[in-house]
Amino acid sequence: AQTVTQSQPEMSVQEAETVTLSCTYDTSESDYYLFWYKQPPSRQMILVIRQEAYKQQNATENRFSVNFQKAAKSFSLKISDSQLGDAAMYFCAYRIPTSGTYKYIFGTGTRLKVLA
Amino acid sequence: DTGVSQDPRHKITKRGQNVTFRCDPISEHNRLYWYRQTLGQGPEFLTYFQNEAQLEKSRLLSDRFSAERPKGSFSTLEIQRTEQGDSAMYLCASSPGTSGGRNTGELFFGEGSRLTVL
């Protein structure tokens, strides 16, 4: 069964510093997508960054980048130059592109606090 | 605003009552998902529609839960004979299929419908 594990329930980072959120997953598939979603307090979840498993290059979106280690089934999110607005729950998610149902599986989340 | 909208945003009900939530996805999206999220947890998959067809239901979805998407547009999630364990945030999300819009794999979420069962 596919599972997604986020082992850090909560993380703190000083404003302008860098923080890395961890995610591991379990799958027997070779072709899949990985995502990081952000859920601010009382706001809807939004996509931060996505990675296609067949791409070796790590995805980057402005201050957000991933370290995708396919063999280790690891997908960590690095936030550089942290800002107060980055404070939120962050969820790692996994999707099989060929499952037919395109079901997404989410981890339990990491709450990120940004300290001024 | 053309995002995913959910209604109501909050619902308080007594145990044993029926509740219905509505989701209006982004208009060109043919895929629609329902998830349930409890405090401190990630979203748990409940069910998935492609157009009007319900293609998958989670084992989490007991017989008291039913979802529809009659015309392939909006969707409803009904919970009958609510129990206190049903208290959660019910999230709707949509995404474009391969035939309509560029499919980046991204899910677009609504703000959720929070259910409290007393």
PDB file of C-alpha atoms in Angstrom:
ATOM      1  CA  ALA A   1       0.000   0.000   0.000  1.00  0.00           C
ATOM      2  CA  GLN A   2       1.138   3.479  -0.741  1.00  0.00           C
ATOM      3  CA  THR A   3       1.882   5.562   2.329  1.00  0.00           C
ATOM      4  CA  VAL A   4       3.302   9.002   2.974  1.00  0.00           C
ATOM      5  CA  THR A   5       5.146   9.750   6.217  1.00  0.00           C
ATOM      6  CA  GLN A   6       6.008  13.133   7.658  1.00  0.00           C
ATOM      7  CA  SER A   7       7.988  12.546  10.819  1.00  0.00           C
ATOM      8  CA  GLN A   8       8.146  16.161  11.991  1.00  0.00           C
ATOM      9  CA  PRO A   9       4.824  17.254  13.514  1.00  0.00           C
ATOM     10  CA  GLU A  10       6.164  20.755  14.083  1.00  0.00           C
ATOM     11  CA  MET A  11       9.147  22.831  13.001  1.00  0.00           C
ATOM     12  CA  SER A  12      10.289  26.356  13.803  1.00  0.00           C
ATOM     13  CA  VAL A  13      12.484  28.659  11.787  1.00  0.00           C
ATOM     14  CA  GLN A  14      13.763  32.150  12.290  1.00  0.00           C
ATOM     15  CA  GLU A  15      12.643  34.697   9.739  1.00  0.00           C
ATOM     16  CA  ALA A  16      15.086  34.852   6.791  1.00  0.00           C
ATOM     17  CA  GLU A  17      16.600  31.492   7.691  1.00  0.00           C
ATOM     18  CA  THR A  18      16.289  28.177   5.856  1.00  0.00           C
ATOM     19  CA  VAL A  19      14.271  25.174   6.957  1.00  0.00           C
ATOM     20  CA  THR A  20      13.846  21.676   5.553  1.00  0.00           C
ATOM     21  CA  LEU A  21      10.705  19.599   5.965  1.00  0.00           C
ATOM     22  CA  SER A  22      10.999  15.840   5.567  1.00  0.00           C
ATOM     23  CA  CYS A  23       8.785  13.389   3.732  1.00  0.00           C
ATOM     24  CA  THR A  24       9.169   9.733   2.913  1.00  0.00           C
ATOM     25  CA  TYR A  25       6.809   7.555   0.948  1.00  0.00           C
ATOM     26  CA  ASP A  26       6.328   3.941   0.123  1.00  0.00           C
ATOM     27  CA  THR A  27       5.374   2.707  -3.305  1.00  0.00           C
ATOM     28  CA  SER A  28       6.145  -0.042  -5.774  1.00  0.00           C
ATOM     29  CA  GLU A  29       5.332   2.213  -8.717  1.00  0.00           C
ATOM     30  CA  SER A  30       8.020   3.737 -10.895  1.00  0.00           C
ATOM     31  CA  ASP A  31       6.011   6.588 -12.388  1.00  0.00           C
ATOM     32  CA  TYR A  32       4.258   8.957 -10.014  1.00  0.00           C
ATOM     33  CA  TYR A  33       3.950  12.540  -8.864  1.00  0.00           C
ATOM     34  CA  LEU A  34       4.907  14.092  -5.548  1.00  0.00           C
ATOM     35  CA  PHE A  35       3.610  17.364  -4.173  1.00  0.00           C
ATOM     36  CA  TRP A  36       3.983  19.744  -1.286  1.00  0.00           C
ATOM     37  CA  TYR A  37       0.834  21.604  -0.304  1.00  0.00           C
ATOM     38  CA  LYS A  38       0.537  24.510   2.118  1.00  0.00           C
ATOM     39  CA  GLN A  39      -2.495  25.038   4.330  1.00  0.00           C
ATOM     40  CA  PRO A  40      -2.481  28.434   6.090  1.00  0.00           C
ATOM     41  CA  PRO A  41      -4.716  28.764   9.164  1.00  0.00           C
ATOM     42  CA  SER A  42      -8.378  28.814   8.116  1.00  0.00           C
ATOM     43  CA  ARG A  43      -7.436  29.025   4.445  1.00  0.00           C
ATOM     44  CA  GLN A  44      -7.575  26.565   1.629  1.00  0.00           C
ATOM     45  CA  MET A  45      -4.756  24.290   0.719  1.00  0.00           C
ATOM     46  CA  ILE A  46      -2.561  25.468  -2.143  1.00  0.00           C
ATOM     47  CA  LEU A  47       0.157  23.815  -4.155  1.00  0.00           C
ATOM     48  CA  VAL A  48       3.701  24.808  -3.289  1.00  0.00           C
ATOM     49  CA  ILE A  49       5.724  22.582  -5.596  1.00  0.00           C
ATOM     50  CA  ARG A  50       5.446  19.349  -7.573  1.00  0.00           C
ATOM     51  CA  GLN A  51       7.918  16.724  -8.777  1.00  0.00           C
ATOM     52  CA  GLU A  52       7.468  14.096 -11.450  1.00  0.00           C
ATOM     53  CA  ALA A  53       9.276  10.904 -10.516  1.00  0.00           C
ATOM     54  CA  TYR A  54      10.813  10.387 -13.952  1.00  0.00           C
ATOM     55  CA  LYS A  55      12.596  13.732 -13.745  1.00  0.00           C
ATOM     56  CA  GLN A  56      15.961  13.568 -12.062  1.00  0.00           C
ATOM     57  CA  GLN A  57      16.246  17.316 -11.668  1.00  0.00           C
ATOM     58  CA  ASN A  58      14.886  18.645  -8.399  1.00  0.00           C
ATOM     59  CA  ALA A  59      11.974  21.050  -8.764  1.00  0.00           C
ATOM     60  CA  THR A  60      12.386  24.669  -7.713  1.00  0.00           C
ATOM     61  CA  GLU A  61       9.819  27.430  -7.288  1.00  0.00           C
ATOM     62  CA  ASN A  62      11.364  30.694  -6.133  1.00  0.00           C
ATOM     63  CA  ARG A  63      12.299  30.191  -2.455  1.00  0.00           C
ATOM     64  CA  PHE A  64      10.995  26.627  -2.422  1.00  0.00           C
ATOM     65  CA  SER A  65      12.985  23.640  -3.628  1.00  0.00           C
ATOM     66  CA  VAL A  66      12.882  19.911  -3.154  1.00  0.00           C
ATOM     67  CA  ASN A  67      15.459  17.219  -2.611  1.00  0.00           C
ATOM     68  CA  PHE A  68      14.018  14.196  -4.401  1.00  0.00           C
ATOM     69  CA  GLN A  69      15.814  10.934  -3.692  1.00  0.00           C
ATOM     70  CA  LYS A  70      13.903   8.306  -5.652  1.00  0.00           C
ATOM     71  CA  ALA A  71      15.859   5.280  -4.478  1.00  0.00           C
ATOM     72  CA  ALA A  72      15.483   6.336  -0.863  1.00  0.00           C
ATOM     73  CA  LYS A  73      11.841   7.331  -1.457  1.00  0.00           C
ATOM     74  CA  SER A  74      12.497  10.670   0.134  1.00  0.00           C
ATOM     75  CA  PHE A  75      11.053  14.038  -0.875  1.00  0.00           C
ATOM     76  CA  SER A  76      12.066  16.924   1.376  1.00  0.00           C
ATOM     77  CA  LEU A  77      11.052  20.565   1.001  1.00  0.00           C
ATOM     78  CA  LYS A  78      13.533  23.353   1.578  1.00  0.00           C
ATOM     79  CA  ILE A  79      12.263  26.866   2.249  1.00  0.00           C
ATOM     80  CA  SER A  80      14.907  29.543   1.914  1.00  0.00           C
ATOM     81  CA  ASP A  81      14.696  33.076   3.295  1.00  0.00           C
ATOM     82  CA  SER A  82      11.675  32.131   5.396  1.00  0.00           C
ATOM     83  CA  GLN A  83       8.953  34.733   5.685  1.00  0.00           C
ATOM     84  CA  LEU A  84       6.195  35.202   8.235  1.00  0.00           C
ATOM     85  CA  GLY A  85       3.679  34.278   5.551  1.00  0.00           C
ATOM     86  CA  ASP A  86       5.254  30.846   5.249  1.00  0.00           C
ATOM     87  CA  ALA A  87       3.751  29.850   8.599  1.00  0.00           C
ATOM     88  CA  ALA A  88       1.266  27.077   7.834  1.00  0.00           C
ATOM     89  CA  MET A  89       0.687  23.337   7.796  1.00  0.00           C
ATOM     90  CA  TYR A  90       2.656  21.652   5.037  1.00  0.00           C
ATOM     91  CA  PHE A  91       1.487  18.386   3.566  1.00  0.00           C
ATOM     92  CA  CYS A  92       3.458  16.035   1.398  1.00  0.00           C
ATOM     93  CA  ALA A  93       1.316  14.144  -1.113  1.00  0.00           C
ATOM     94  CA  TYR A  94       1.730  11.347  -3.609  1.00  0.00           C
ATOM     95  CA  ARG A  95      -0.266  10.520  -6.728  1.00  0.00           C
ATOM     96  CA  ILE A  96      -0.092   7.623  -9.140  1.00  0.00           C
ATOM     97  CA  PRO A  97      -0.665   8.997 -12.628  1.00  0.00           C
ATOM     98  CA  THR A  98      -1.843   5.771 -14.147  1.00  0.00           C
ATOM     99  CA  SER A  99      -4.088   4.452 -11.413  1.00  0.00           C
ATOM    100  CA  GLY A 100      -7.257   5.416 -13.220  1.00  0.00           C
ATOM    101  CA  THR A 101      -8.593   7.200 -10.214  1.00  0.00           C
ATOM    102  CA  TYR A 102      -5.639   9.514  -9.763  1.00  0.00           C
ATOM    103  CA  LYS A 103      -5.965   9.188  -6.016  1.00  0.00           C
ATOM    104  CA  TYR A 104      -3.800  11.461  -3.910  1.00  0.00           C
ATOM    105  CA  ILE A 105      -2.385  10.260  -0.591  1.00  0.00           C
ATOM    106  CA  PHE A 106      -1.368  12.837   1.971  1.00  0.00           C
ATOM    107  CA  GLY A 107       0.974  12.729   4.925  1.00  0.00           C
ATOM    108  CA  THR A 108      -0.051  13.893   8.394  1.00  0.00           C
ATOM    109  CA  GLY A 109       1.530  17.280   7.939  1.00  0.00           C
ATOM    110  CA  THR A 110       4.210  19.461   9.508  1.00  0.00           C
ATOM    111  CA  ARG A 111       3.262  22.678  11.231  1.00  0.00           C
ATOM    112  CA  LEU A 112       5.807  25.359  10.402  1.00  0.00           C
ATOM    113  CA  LYS A 113       6.224  28.302  12.757  1.00  0.00           C
ATOM    114  CA  VAL A 114       8.203  31.314  11.593  1.00  0.00           C
ATOM    115  CA  LEU A 115       9.738  33.376  14.361  1.00  0.00           C
ATOM    116  CA  ALA A 116      10.213  37.118  13.882  1.00  0.00           C
TER     117      ALA A 116
ATOM    118  CA  ASP B   1     -13.849  34.265  -8.176  1.00  0.00           C
ATOM    119  CA  THR B   2     -13.678  31.038 -10.165  1.00  0.00           C
ATOM    120  CA  GLY B   3     -12.093  28.841  -7.506  1.00  0.00           C
ATOM    121  CA  VAL B   4     -13.600  25.803  -5.786  1.00  0.00           C
ATOM    122  CA  SER B   5     -16.437  26.806  -3.506  1.00  0.00           C
ATOM    123  CA  GLN B   6     -18.006  24.815  -0.709  1.00  0.00           C
ATOM    124  CA  ASP B   7     -21.200  25.369   1.199  1.00  0.00           C
ATOM    125  CA  PRO B   8     -21.870  25.615   4.054  1.00  0.00           C
ATOM    126  CA  ARG B   9     -18.556  26.568   5.560  1.00  0.00           C
ATOM    127  CA  HIS B  10     -19.679  25.507   9.010  1.00  0.00           C
ATOM    128  CA  LYS B  11     -22.388  23.121  10.116  1.00  0.00           C
ATOM    129  CA  ILE B  12     -23.333  22.224  13.670  1.00  0.00           C
ATOM    130  CA  THR B  13     -25.806  19.402  14.023  1.00  0.00           C
ATOM    131  CA  LYS B  14     -27.102  16.984  16.582  1.00  0.00           C
ATOM    132  CA  ARG B  15     -26.225  13.337  16.481  1.00  0.00           C
ATOM    133  CA  GLY B  16     -28.611  11.395  14.300  1.00  0.00           C
ATOM    134  CA  GLN B  17     -29.403  14.250  11.930  1.00  0.00           C
ATOM    135  CA  ASN B  18     -28.616  14.248   8.227  1.00  0.00           C
ATOM    136  CA  VAL B  19     -26.318  16.832   6.669  1.00  0.00           C
ATOM    137  CA  THR B  20     -25.460  17.696   3.087  1.00  0.00           C
ATOM    138  CA  PHE B  21     -22.465  19.571   1.762  1.00  0.00           C
ATOM    139  CA  ARG B  22     -22.150  21.071  -1.671  1.00  0.00           C
ATOM    140  CA  CYS B  23     -19.057  21.617  -3.779  1.00  0.00           C
ATOM    141  CA  ASP B  24     -18.801  23.713  -6.934  1.00  0.00           C
ATOM    142  CA  PRO B  25     -15.525  22.902  -8.690  1.00  0.00           C
ATOM    143  CA  ILE B  26     -13.670  25.060 -11.150  1.00  0.00           C
ATOM    144  CA  SER B  27     -15.887  25.000 -14.229  1.00  0.00           C
ATOM    145  CA  GLU B  28     -13.580  23.289 -16.708  1.00  0.00           C
ATOM    146  CA  HIS B  29     -12.389  20.630 -14.251  1.00  0.00           C
ATOM    147  CA  ASN B  30     -13.870  17.202 -14.808  1.00  0.00           C
ATOM    148  CA  ARG B  31     -12.236  15.523 -11.801  1.00  0.00           C
ATOM    149  CA  LEU B  32     -13.659  16.082  -8.358  1.00  0.00           C
ATOM    150  CA  TYR B  33     -12.520  14.707  -5.019  1.00  0.00           C
ATOM    151  CA  TRP B  34     -13.873  14.639  -1.485  1.00  0.00           C
ATOM    152  CA  TYR B  35     -11.470  14.389   1.430  1.00  0.00           C
ATOM    153  CA  ARG B  36     -11.983  14.397   5.182  1.00  0.00           C
ATOM    154  CA  GLN B  37      -9.526  16.077   7.515  1.00  0.00           C
ATOM    155  CA  THR B  38      -9.523  15.779  11.290  1.00  0.00           C
ATOM    156  CA  LEU B  39      -7.502  17.928  13.628  1.00  0.00           C
ATOM    157  CA  GLY B  40      -3.783  17.320  13.322  1.00  0.00           C
ATOM    158  CA  GLN B  41      -4.165  14.924  10.423  1.00  0.00           C
ATOM    159  CA  GLY B  42      -3.723  15.078   6.706  1.00  0.00           C
ATOM    160  CA  PRO B  43      -6.628  14.826   4.294  1.00  0.00           C
ATOM    161  CA  GLU B  44      -8.066  11.310   3.949  1.00  0.00           C
ATOM    162  CA  PHE B  45      -9.484  10.310   0.585  1.00  0.00           C
ATOM    163  CA  LEU B  46     -13.226   9.667   0.568  1.00  0.00           C
ATOM    164  CA  THR B  47     -14.328   9.518  -3.053  1.00  0.00           C
ATOM    165  CA  TYR B  48     -13.519  10.599  -6.599  1.00  0.00           C
ATOM    166  CA  PHE B  49     -15.615  11.568  -9.619  1.00  0.00           C
ATOM    167  CA  GLN B  50     -14.653  11.857 -13.231  1.00  0.00           C
ATOM    168  CA  ASN B  51     -17.457  13.881 -14.754  1.00  0.00           C
ATOM    169  CA  GLU B  52     -20.621  12.329 -13.308  1.00  0.00           C
ATOM    170  CA  ALA B  53     -19.123   8.884 -12.709  1.00  0.00           C
ATOM    171  CA  GLN B  54     -18.061   7.985  -9.188  1.00  0.00           C
ATOM    172  CA  LEU B  55     -14.965   5.933  -9.909  1.00  0.00           C
ATOM    173  CA  GLU B  56     -13.713   5.165  -6.434  1.00  0.00           C
ATOM    174  CA  LYS B  57     -14.931   5.169  -2.862  1.00  0.00           C
ATOM    175  CA  SER B  58     -12.762   4.735   0.174  1.00  0.00           C
ATOM    176  CA  ARG B  59     -13.458   1.981   2.663  1.00  0.00           C
ATOM    177  CA  LEU B  60     -13.681   4.886   5.122  1.00  0.00           C
ATOM    178  CA  LEU B  61     -16.947   5.836   3.461  1.00  0.00           C
ATOM    179  CA  SER B  62     -19.612   3.923   5.356  1.00  0.00           C
ATOM    180  CA  ASP B  63     -23.104   3.317   4.072  1.00  0.00           C
ATOM    181  CA  ARG B  64     -24.177   6.497   5.843  1.00  0.00           C
ATOM    182  CA  PHE B  65     -22.134   8.537   3.383  1.00  0.00           C
ATOM    183  CA  SER B  66     -23.242   9.136  -0.170  1.00  0.00           C
ATOM    184  CA  ALA B  67     -21.883  11.452  -2.815  1.00  0.00           C
ATOM    185  CA  GLU B  68     -23.279  12.511  -6.156  1.00  0.00           C
ATOM    186  CA  ARG B  69     -22.261  14.595  -9.092  1.00  0.00           C
ATOM    187  CA  PRO B  70     -25.398  14.422 -11.213  1.00  0.00           C
ATOM    188  CA  LYS B  71     -24.444  16.518 -14.205  1.00  0.00           C
ATOM    189  CA  GLY B  72     -20.728  16.403 -13.919  1.00  0.00           C
ATOM    190  CA  SER B  73     -20.642  19.873 -12.426  1.00  0.00           C
ATOM    191  CA  PHE B  74     -21.349  20.444  -8.720  1.00  0.00           C
ATOM    192  CA  SER B  75     -21.225  17.617  -6.209  1.00  0.00           C
ATOM    193  CA  THR B  76     -22.995  16.866  -2.941  1.00  0.00           C
ATOM    194  CA  LEU B  77     -21.820  14.807   0.003  1.00  0.00           C
ATOM    195  CA  GLU B  78     -24.571  13.609   2.334  1.00  0.00           C
ATOM    196  CA  ILE B  79     -24.034  12.083   5.735  1.00  0.00           C
ATOM    197  CA  GLN B  80     -27.041  10.322   7.210  1.00  0.00           C
ATOM    198  CA  ARG B  81     -27.581   9.658  10.924  1.00  0.00           C
ATOM    199  CA  THR B  82     -24.511  11.652  11.890  1.00  0.00           C
ATOM    200  CA  GLU B  83     -22.260  10.433  14.678  1.00  0.00           C
ATOM    201  CA  GLN B  84     -19.811  12.405  16.809  1.00  0.00           C
ATOM    202  CA  GLY B  85     -16.967  10.684  14.970  1.00  0.00           C
ATOM    203  CA  ASP B  86     -18.107  12.372  11.775  1.00  0.00           C
ATOM    204  CA  SER B  87     -16.942  15.722  13.136  1.00  0.00           C
ATOM    205  CA  ALA B  88     -14.252  16.886  10.745  1.00  0.00           C
ATOM    206  CA  MET B  89     -13.440  19.257   7.920  1.00  0.00           C
ATOM    207  CA  TYR B  90     -14.776  17.994   4.600  1.00  0.00           C
ATOM    208  CA  LEU B  91     -12.626  19.171   1.731  1.00  0.00           C
ATOM    209  CA  CYS B  92     -13.528  19.260  -1.919  1.00  0.00           C
ATOM    210  CA  ALA B  93     -10.916  19.522  -4.623  1.00  0.00           C
ATOM    211  CA  SER B  94     -10.974  19.528  -8.387  1.00  0.00           C
ATOM    212  CA  SER B  95      -8.491  19.104 -11.176  1.00  0.00           C
ATOM    213  CA  PRO B  96      -8.603  19.233 -14.954  1.00  0.00           C
ATOM    214  CA  GLY B  97      -8.635  16.018 -16.897  1.00  0.00           C
ATOM    215  CA  THR B  98      -6.325  15.379 -19.787  1.00  0.00           C
ATOM    216  CA  SER B  99      -9.008  16.454 -22.230  1.00  0.00           C
ATOM    217  CA  GLY B 100      -9.698  19.836 -20.753  1.00  0.00           C
ATOM    218  CA  GLY B 101      -7.057  22.226 -19.558  1.00  0.00           C
ATOM    219  CA  ARG B 102      -3.414  21.546 -18.927  1.00  0.00           C
ATOM    220  CA  ASN B 103      -3.133  18.747 -16.415  1.00  0.00           C
ATOM    221  CA  THR B 104      -0.287  19.546 -14.064  1.00  0.00           C
ATOM    222  CA  GLY B 105      -1.546  17.057 -11.500  1.00  0.00           C
ATOM    223  CA  GLU B 106      -2.422  19.921  -9.190  1.00  0.00           C
ATOM    224  CA  LEU B 107      -5.462  19.675  -6.967  1.00  0.00           C
ATOM    225  CA  PHE B 108      -7.404  22.886  -6.405  1.00  0.00           C
ATOM    226  CA  PHE B 109      -9.025  22.874  -2.995  1.00  0.00           C
ATOM    227  CA  GLY B 110     -12.011  24.656  -1.583  1.00  0.00           C
ATOM    228  CA  GLU B 111     -11.946  26.161   1.886  1.00  0.00           C
ATOM    229  CA  GLY B 112     -13.772  23.183   3.323  1.00  0.00           C
ATOM    230  CA  SER B 113     -16.976  22.544   5.227  1.00  0.00           C
ATOM    231  CA  ARG B 114     -16.461  22.084   8.934  1.00  0.00           C
ATOM    232  CA  LEU B 115     -18.911  19.690  10.567  1.00  0.00           C
ATOM    233  CA  THR B 116     -19.481  19.557  14.307  1.00  0.00           C
ATOM    234  CA  VAL B 117     -21.751  16.809  15.602  1.00  0.00           C
ATOM    235  CA  LEU B 118     -23.010  17.356  19.145  1.00  0.00           C
TER     236      LEU B 118
END
